PDB file of C-alpha atoms in Angstrom:
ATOM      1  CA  UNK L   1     -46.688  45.245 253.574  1.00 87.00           C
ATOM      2  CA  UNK L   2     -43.733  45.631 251.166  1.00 91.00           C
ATOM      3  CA  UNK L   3     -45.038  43.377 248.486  1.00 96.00           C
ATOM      4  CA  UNK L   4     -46.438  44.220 245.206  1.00 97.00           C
ATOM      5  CA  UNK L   5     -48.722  42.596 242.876  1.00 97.00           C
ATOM      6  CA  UNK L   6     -49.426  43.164 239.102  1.00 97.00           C
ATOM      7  CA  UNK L   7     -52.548  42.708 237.659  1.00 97.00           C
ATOM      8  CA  UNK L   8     -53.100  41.774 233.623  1.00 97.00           C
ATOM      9  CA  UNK L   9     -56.391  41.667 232.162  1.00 96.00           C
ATOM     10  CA  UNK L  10     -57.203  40.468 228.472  1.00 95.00           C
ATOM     11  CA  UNK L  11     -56.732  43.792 226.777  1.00 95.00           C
ATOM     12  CA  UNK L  12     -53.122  43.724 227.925  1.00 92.00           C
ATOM     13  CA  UNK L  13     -53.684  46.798 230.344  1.00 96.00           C
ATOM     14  CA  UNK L  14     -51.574  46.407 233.177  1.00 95.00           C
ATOM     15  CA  UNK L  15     -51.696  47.724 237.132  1.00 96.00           C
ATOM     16  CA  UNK L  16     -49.111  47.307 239.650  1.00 97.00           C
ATOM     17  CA  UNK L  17     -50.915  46.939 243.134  1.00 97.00           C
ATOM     18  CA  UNK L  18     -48.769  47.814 245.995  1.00 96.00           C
ATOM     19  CA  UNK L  19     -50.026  46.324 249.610  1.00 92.00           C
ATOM     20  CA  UNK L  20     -50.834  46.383 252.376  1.00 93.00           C
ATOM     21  CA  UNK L  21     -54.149  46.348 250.474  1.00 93.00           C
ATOM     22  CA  UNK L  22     -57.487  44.515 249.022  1.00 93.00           C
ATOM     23  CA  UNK L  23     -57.995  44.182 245.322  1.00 94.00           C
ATOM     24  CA  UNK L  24     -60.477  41.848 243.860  1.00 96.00           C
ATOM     25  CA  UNK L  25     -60.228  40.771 240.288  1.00 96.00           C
ATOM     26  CA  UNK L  26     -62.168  40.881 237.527  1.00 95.00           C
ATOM     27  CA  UNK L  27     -63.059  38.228 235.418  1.00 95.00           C
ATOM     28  CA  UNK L  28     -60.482  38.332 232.797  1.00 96.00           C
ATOM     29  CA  UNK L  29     -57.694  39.894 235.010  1.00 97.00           C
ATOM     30  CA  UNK L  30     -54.928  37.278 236.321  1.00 97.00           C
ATOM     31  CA  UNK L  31     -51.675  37.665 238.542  1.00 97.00           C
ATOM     32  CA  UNK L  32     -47.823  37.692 236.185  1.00 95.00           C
ATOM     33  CA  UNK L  33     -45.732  35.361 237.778  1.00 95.00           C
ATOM     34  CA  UNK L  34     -42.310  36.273 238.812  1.00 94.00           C
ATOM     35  CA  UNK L  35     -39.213  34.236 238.882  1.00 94.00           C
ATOM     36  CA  UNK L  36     -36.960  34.015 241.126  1.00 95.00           C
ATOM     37  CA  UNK L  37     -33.290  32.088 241.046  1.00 94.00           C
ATOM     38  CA  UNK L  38     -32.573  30.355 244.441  1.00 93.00           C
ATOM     39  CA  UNK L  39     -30.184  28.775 245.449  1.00 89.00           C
ATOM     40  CA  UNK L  40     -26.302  30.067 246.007  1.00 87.00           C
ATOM     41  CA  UNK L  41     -24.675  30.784 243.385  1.00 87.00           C
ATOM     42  CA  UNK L  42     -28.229  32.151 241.686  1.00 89.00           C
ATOM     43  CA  UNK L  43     -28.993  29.932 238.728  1.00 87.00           C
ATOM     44  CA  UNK L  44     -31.940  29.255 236.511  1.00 86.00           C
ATOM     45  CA  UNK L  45     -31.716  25.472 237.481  1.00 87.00           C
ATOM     46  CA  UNK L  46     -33.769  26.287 240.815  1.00 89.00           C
ATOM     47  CA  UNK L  47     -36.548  28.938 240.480  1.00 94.00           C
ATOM     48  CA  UNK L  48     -39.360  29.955 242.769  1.00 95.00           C
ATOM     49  CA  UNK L  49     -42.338  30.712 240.577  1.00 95.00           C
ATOM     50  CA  UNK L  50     -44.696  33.902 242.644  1.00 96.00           C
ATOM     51  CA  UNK L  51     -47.288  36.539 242.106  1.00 95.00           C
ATOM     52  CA  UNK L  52     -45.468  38.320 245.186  1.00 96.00           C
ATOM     53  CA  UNK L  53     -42.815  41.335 244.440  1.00 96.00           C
ATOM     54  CA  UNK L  54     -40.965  42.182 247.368  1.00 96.00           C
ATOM     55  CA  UNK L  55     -40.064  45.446 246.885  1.00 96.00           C
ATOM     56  CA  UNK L  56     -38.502  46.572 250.332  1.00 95.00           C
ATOM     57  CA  UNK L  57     -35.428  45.464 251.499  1.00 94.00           C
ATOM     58  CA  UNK L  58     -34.476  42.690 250.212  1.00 94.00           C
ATOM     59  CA  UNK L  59     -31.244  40.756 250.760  1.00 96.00           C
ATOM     60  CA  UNK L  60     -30.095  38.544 247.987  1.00 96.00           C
ATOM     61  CA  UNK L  61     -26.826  36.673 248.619  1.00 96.00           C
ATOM     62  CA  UNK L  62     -24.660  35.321 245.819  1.00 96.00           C
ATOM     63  CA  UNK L  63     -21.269  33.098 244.909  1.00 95.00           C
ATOM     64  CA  UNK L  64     -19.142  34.954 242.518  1.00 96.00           C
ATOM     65  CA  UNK L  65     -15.502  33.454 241.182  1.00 94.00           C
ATOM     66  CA  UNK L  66     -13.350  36.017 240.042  1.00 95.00           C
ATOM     67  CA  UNK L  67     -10.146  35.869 238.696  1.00 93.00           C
ATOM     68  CA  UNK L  68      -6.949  37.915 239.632  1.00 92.00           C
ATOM     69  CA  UNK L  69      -4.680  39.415 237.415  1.00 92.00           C
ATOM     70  CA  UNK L  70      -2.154  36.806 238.174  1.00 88.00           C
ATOM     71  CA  UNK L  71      -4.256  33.951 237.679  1.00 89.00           C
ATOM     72  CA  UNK L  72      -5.449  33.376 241.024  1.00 90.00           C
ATOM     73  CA  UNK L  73      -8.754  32.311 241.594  1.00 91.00           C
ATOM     74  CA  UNK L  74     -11.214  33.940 244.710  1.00 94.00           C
ATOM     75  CA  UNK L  75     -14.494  32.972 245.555  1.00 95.00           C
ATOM     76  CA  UNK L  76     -16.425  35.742 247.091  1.00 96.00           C
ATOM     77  CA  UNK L  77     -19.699  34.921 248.963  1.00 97.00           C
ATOM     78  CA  UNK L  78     -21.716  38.539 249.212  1.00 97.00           C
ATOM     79  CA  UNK L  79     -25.491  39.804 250.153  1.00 97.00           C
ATOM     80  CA  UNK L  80     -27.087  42.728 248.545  1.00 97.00           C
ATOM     81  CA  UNK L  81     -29.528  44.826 249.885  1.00 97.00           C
ATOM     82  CA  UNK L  82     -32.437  45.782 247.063  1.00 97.00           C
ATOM     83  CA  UNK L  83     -35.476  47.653 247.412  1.00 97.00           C
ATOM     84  CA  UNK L  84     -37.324  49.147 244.151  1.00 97.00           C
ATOM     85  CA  UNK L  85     -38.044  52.713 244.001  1.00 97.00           C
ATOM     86  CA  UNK L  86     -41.700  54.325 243.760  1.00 96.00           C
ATOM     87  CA  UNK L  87     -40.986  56.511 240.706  1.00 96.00           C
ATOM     88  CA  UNK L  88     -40.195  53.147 238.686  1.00 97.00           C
ATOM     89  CA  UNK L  89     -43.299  51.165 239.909  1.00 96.00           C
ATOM     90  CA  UNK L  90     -44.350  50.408 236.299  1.00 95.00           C
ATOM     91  CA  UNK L  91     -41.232  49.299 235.462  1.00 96.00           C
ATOM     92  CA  UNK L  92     -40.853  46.833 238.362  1.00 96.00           C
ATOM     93  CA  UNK L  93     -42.666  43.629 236.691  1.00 96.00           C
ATOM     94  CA  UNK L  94     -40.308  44.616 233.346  1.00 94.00           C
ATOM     95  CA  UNK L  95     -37.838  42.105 233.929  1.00 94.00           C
ATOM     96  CA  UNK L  96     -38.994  37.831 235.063  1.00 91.00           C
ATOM     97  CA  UNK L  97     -35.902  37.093 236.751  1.00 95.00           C
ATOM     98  CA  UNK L  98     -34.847  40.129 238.888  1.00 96.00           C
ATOM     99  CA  UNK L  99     -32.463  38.143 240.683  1.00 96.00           C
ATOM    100  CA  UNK L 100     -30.530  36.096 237.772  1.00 95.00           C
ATOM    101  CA  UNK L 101     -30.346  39.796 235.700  1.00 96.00           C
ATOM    102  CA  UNK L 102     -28.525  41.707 238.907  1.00 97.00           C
ATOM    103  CA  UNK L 103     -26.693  38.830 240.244  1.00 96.00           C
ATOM    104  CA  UNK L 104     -24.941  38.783 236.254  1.00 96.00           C
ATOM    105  CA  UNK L 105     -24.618  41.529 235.965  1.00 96.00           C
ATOM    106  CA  UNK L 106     -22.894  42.034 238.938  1.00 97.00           C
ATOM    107  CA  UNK L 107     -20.733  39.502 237.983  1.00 96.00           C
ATOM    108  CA  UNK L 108     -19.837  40.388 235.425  1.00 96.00           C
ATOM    109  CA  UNK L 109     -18.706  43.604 236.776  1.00 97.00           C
ATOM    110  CA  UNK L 110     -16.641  41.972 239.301  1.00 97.00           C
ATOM    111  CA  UNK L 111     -15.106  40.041 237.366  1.00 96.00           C
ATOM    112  CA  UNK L 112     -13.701  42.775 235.226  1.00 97.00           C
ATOM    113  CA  UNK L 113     -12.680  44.652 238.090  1.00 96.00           C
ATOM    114  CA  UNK L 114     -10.748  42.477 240.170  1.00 96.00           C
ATOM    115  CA  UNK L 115      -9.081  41.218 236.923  1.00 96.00           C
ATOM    116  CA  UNK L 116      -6.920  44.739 237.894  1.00 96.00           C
ATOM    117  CA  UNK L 117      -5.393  43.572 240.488  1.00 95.00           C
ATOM    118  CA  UNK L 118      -2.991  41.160 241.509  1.00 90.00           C
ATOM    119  CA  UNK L 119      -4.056  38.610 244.857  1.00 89.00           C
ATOM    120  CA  UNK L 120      -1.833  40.439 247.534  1.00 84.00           C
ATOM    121  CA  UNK L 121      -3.522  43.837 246.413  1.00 90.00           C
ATOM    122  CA  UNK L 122      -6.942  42.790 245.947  1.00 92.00           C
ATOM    123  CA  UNK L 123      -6.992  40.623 249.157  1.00 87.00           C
ATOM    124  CA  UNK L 124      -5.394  43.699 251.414  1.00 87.00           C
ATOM    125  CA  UNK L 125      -8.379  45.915 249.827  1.00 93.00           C
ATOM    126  CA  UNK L 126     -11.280  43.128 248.605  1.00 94.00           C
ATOM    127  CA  UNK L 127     -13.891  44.610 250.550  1.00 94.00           C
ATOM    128  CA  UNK L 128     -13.605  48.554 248.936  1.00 94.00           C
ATOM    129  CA  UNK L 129     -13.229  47.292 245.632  1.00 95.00           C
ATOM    130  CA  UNK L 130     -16.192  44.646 246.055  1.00 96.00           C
ATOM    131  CA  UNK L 131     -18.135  47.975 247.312  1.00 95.00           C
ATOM    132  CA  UNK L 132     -16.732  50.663 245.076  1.00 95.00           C
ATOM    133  CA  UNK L 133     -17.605  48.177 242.069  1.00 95.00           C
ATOM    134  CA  UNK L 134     -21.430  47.143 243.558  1.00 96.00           C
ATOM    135  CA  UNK L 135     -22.275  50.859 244.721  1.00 95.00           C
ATOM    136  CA  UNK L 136     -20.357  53.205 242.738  1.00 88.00           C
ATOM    137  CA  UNK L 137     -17.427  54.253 243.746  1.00 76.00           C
ATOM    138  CA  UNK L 138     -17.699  57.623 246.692  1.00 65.00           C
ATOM    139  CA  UNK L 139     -16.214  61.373 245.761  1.00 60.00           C
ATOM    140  CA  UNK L 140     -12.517  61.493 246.037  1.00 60.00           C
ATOM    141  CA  UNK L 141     -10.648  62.738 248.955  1.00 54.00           C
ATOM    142  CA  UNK L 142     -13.763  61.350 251.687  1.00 54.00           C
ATOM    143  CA  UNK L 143     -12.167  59.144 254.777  1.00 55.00           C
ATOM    144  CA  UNK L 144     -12.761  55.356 254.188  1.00 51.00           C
ATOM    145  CA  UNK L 145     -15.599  55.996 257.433  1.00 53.00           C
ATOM    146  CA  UNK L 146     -17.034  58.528 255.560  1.00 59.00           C
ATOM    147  CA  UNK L 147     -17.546  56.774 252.032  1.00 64.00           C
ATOM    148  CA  UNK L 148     -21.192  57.724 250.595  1.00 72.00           C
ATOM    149  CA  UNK L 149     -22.369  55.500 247.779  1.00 80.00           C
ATOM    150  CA  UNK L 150     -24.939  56.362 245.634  1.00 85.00           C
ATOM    151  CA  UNK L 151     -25.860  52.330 244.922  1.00 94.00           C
ATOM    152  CA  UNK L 152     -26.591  50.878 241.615  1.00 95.00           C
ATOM    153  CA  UNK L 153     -29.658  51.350 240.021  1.00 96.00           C
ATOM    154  CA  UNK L 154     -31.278  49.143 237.356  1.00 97.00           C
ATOM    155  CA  UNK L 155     -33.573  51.575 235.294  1.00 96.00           C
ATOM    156  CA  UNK L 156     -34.520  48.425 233.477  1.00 96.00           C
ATOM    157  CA  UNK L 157     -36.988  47.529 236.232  1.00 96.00           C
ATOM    158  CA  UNK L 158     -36.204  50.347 239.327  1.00 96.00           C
ATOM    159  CA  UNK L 159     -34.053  47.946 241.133  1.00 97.00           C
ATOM    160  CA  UNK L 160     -31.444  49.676 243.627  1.00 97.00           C
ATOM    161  CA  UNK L 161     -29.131  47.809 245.332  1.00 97.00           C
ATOM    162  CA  UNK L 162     -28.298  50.451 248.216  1.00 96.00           C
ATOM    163  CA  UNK L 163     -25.921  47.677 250.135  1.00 96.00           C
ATOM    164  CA  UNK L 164     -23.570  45.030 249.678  1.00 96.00           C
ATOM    165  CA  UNK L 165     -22.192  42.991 252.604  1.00 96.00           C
ATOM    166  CA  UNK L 166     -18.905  40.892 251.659  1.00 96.00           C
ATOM    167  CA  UNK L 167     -19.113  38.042 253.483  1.00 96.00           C
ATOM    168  CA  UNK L 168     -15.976  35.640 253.013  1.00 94.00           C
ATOM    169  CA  UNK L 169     -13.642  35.619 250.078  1.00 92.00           C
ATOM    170  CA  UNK L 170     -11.971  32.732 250.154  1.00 90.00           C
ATOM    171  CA  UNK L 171      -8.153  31.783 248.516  1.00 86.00           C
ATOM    172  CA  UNK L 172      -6.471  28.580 247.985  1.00 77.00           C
ATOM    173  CA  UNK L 173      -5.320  27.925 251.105  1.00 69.00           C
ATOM    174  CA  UNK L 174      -1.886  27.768 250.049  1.00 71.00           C
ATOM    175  CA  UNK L 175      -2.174  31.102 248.726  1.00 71.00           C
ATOM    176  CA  UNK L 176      -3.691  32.323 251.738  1.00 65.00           C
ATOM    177  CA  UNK L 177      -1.074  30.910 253.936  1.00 69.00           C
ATOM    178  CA  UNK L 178       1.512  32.742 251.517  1.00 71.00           C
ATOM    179  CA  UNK L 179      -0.432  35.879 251.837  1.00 66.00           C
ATOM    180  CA  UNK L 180      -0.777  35.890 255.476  1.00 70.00           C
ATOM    181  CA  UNK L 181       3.363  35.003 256.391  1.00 73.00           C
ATOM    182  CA  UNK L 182       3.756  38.365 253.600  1.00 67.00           C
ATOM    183  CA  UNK L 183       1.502  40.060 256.216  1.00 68.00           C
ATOM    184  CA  UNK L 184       3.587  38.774 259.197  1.00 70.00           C
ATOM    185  CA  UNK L 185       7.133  39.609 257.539  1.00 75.00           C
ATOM    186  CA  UNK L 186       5.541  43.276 256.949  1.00 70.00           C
ATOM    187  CA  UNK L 187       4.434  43.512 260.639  1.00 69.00           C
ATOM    188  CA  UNK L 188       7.118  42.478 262.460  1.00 74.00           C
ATOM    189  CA  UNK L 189       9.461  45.253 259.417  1.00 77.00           C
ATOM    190  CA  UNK L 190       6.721  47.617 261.302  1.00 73.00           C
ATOM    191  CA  UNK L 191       7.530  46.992 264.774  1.00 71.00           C
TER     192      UNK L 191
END
């Protein structure tokens, strides 16, 4: 349940079996092989080699280093949520490496984005801009509880990541002690 196969015969026609369910081959029909990067951050170095698509809710975690406008560097350890949607099922064997090609991309993305903002900002607001960035950003004027996001879809292969979960970003710990006493200093202005 939740897995998909795709069957290839000889004459290059293709079917995308999704289980829970029994299909026997024929004699000139064999399995494609996905690939999948492993490991944390996802590189091609480590690769698990299947005939197994999960395609239901997946969680793929990943190591990004992005770089502030100020030259400060942030690791950011996060875990996506993917599934791959019905109406793109013959899409879904399109690309070998699902994992590499999102995990890049999003990346990539990232890195652009956070290259907006200096630490102090992007540290007080890291988690909405790692979201906003990974899910598309939610309709003006809607409370921070409220935020709908519409999650990133990879017509490519009908890859949706519906979730991100930001698990640490981590600083330079002198820069983090610096940015926490700023946080102090504004606290104790407060009160």
């Amino acid at each position: 349940t939740g897995y998909a196969i795709n069957v290839v015969a000889k004459s290059g026609k293709r079917e995308v079996v999704v289980g829970p369910t029994t299909r026997l081959l024929n004699y000139d029909e064999t399995l494609e092989p996905v690939i999948l990067s492993t490991g944390c951050p996802k590189k091609t170095d480590n690769t698990l080699t299947t005939a197994y698509l999960r395609i239901e809710n997946n969680k793929v975690s990943d190591y990004i280093r992005v770089q502030t406008k100020d030259y400060v560097d942030i690791d950011i350890k996060v875990s996506y949520c993917v599934n791959f949607l019905e109406e793109y099922k013959n899409k879904w064997f399109c690309v070998e490496n699902y994992v590499k090609y999102m995990t890049d991309r999003m990346r990539s993305m990232l890195k652009r984005e956070v290259k907006k903002y200096d630490v102090h900002e992007f540290y007080a607001n890291s988690t909405d801009i790692v979201r906003d960035v990974v899910l598309g950003k939610s309709k003006k004027g809607e409370e921070a509880a409220e935020k709908k996001y519409k999650g990133r879809l990879f017509k490519e292969n009908g890859m949706l990541v519906y979730d991100v979960e930001v698990l640490t970003i981590d600083v330079d710990s002198d820069i983090a002690e610096m940015l926490e006493a700023h946080q102090r200093e504004m606290i104790e202005k407060v009160y």
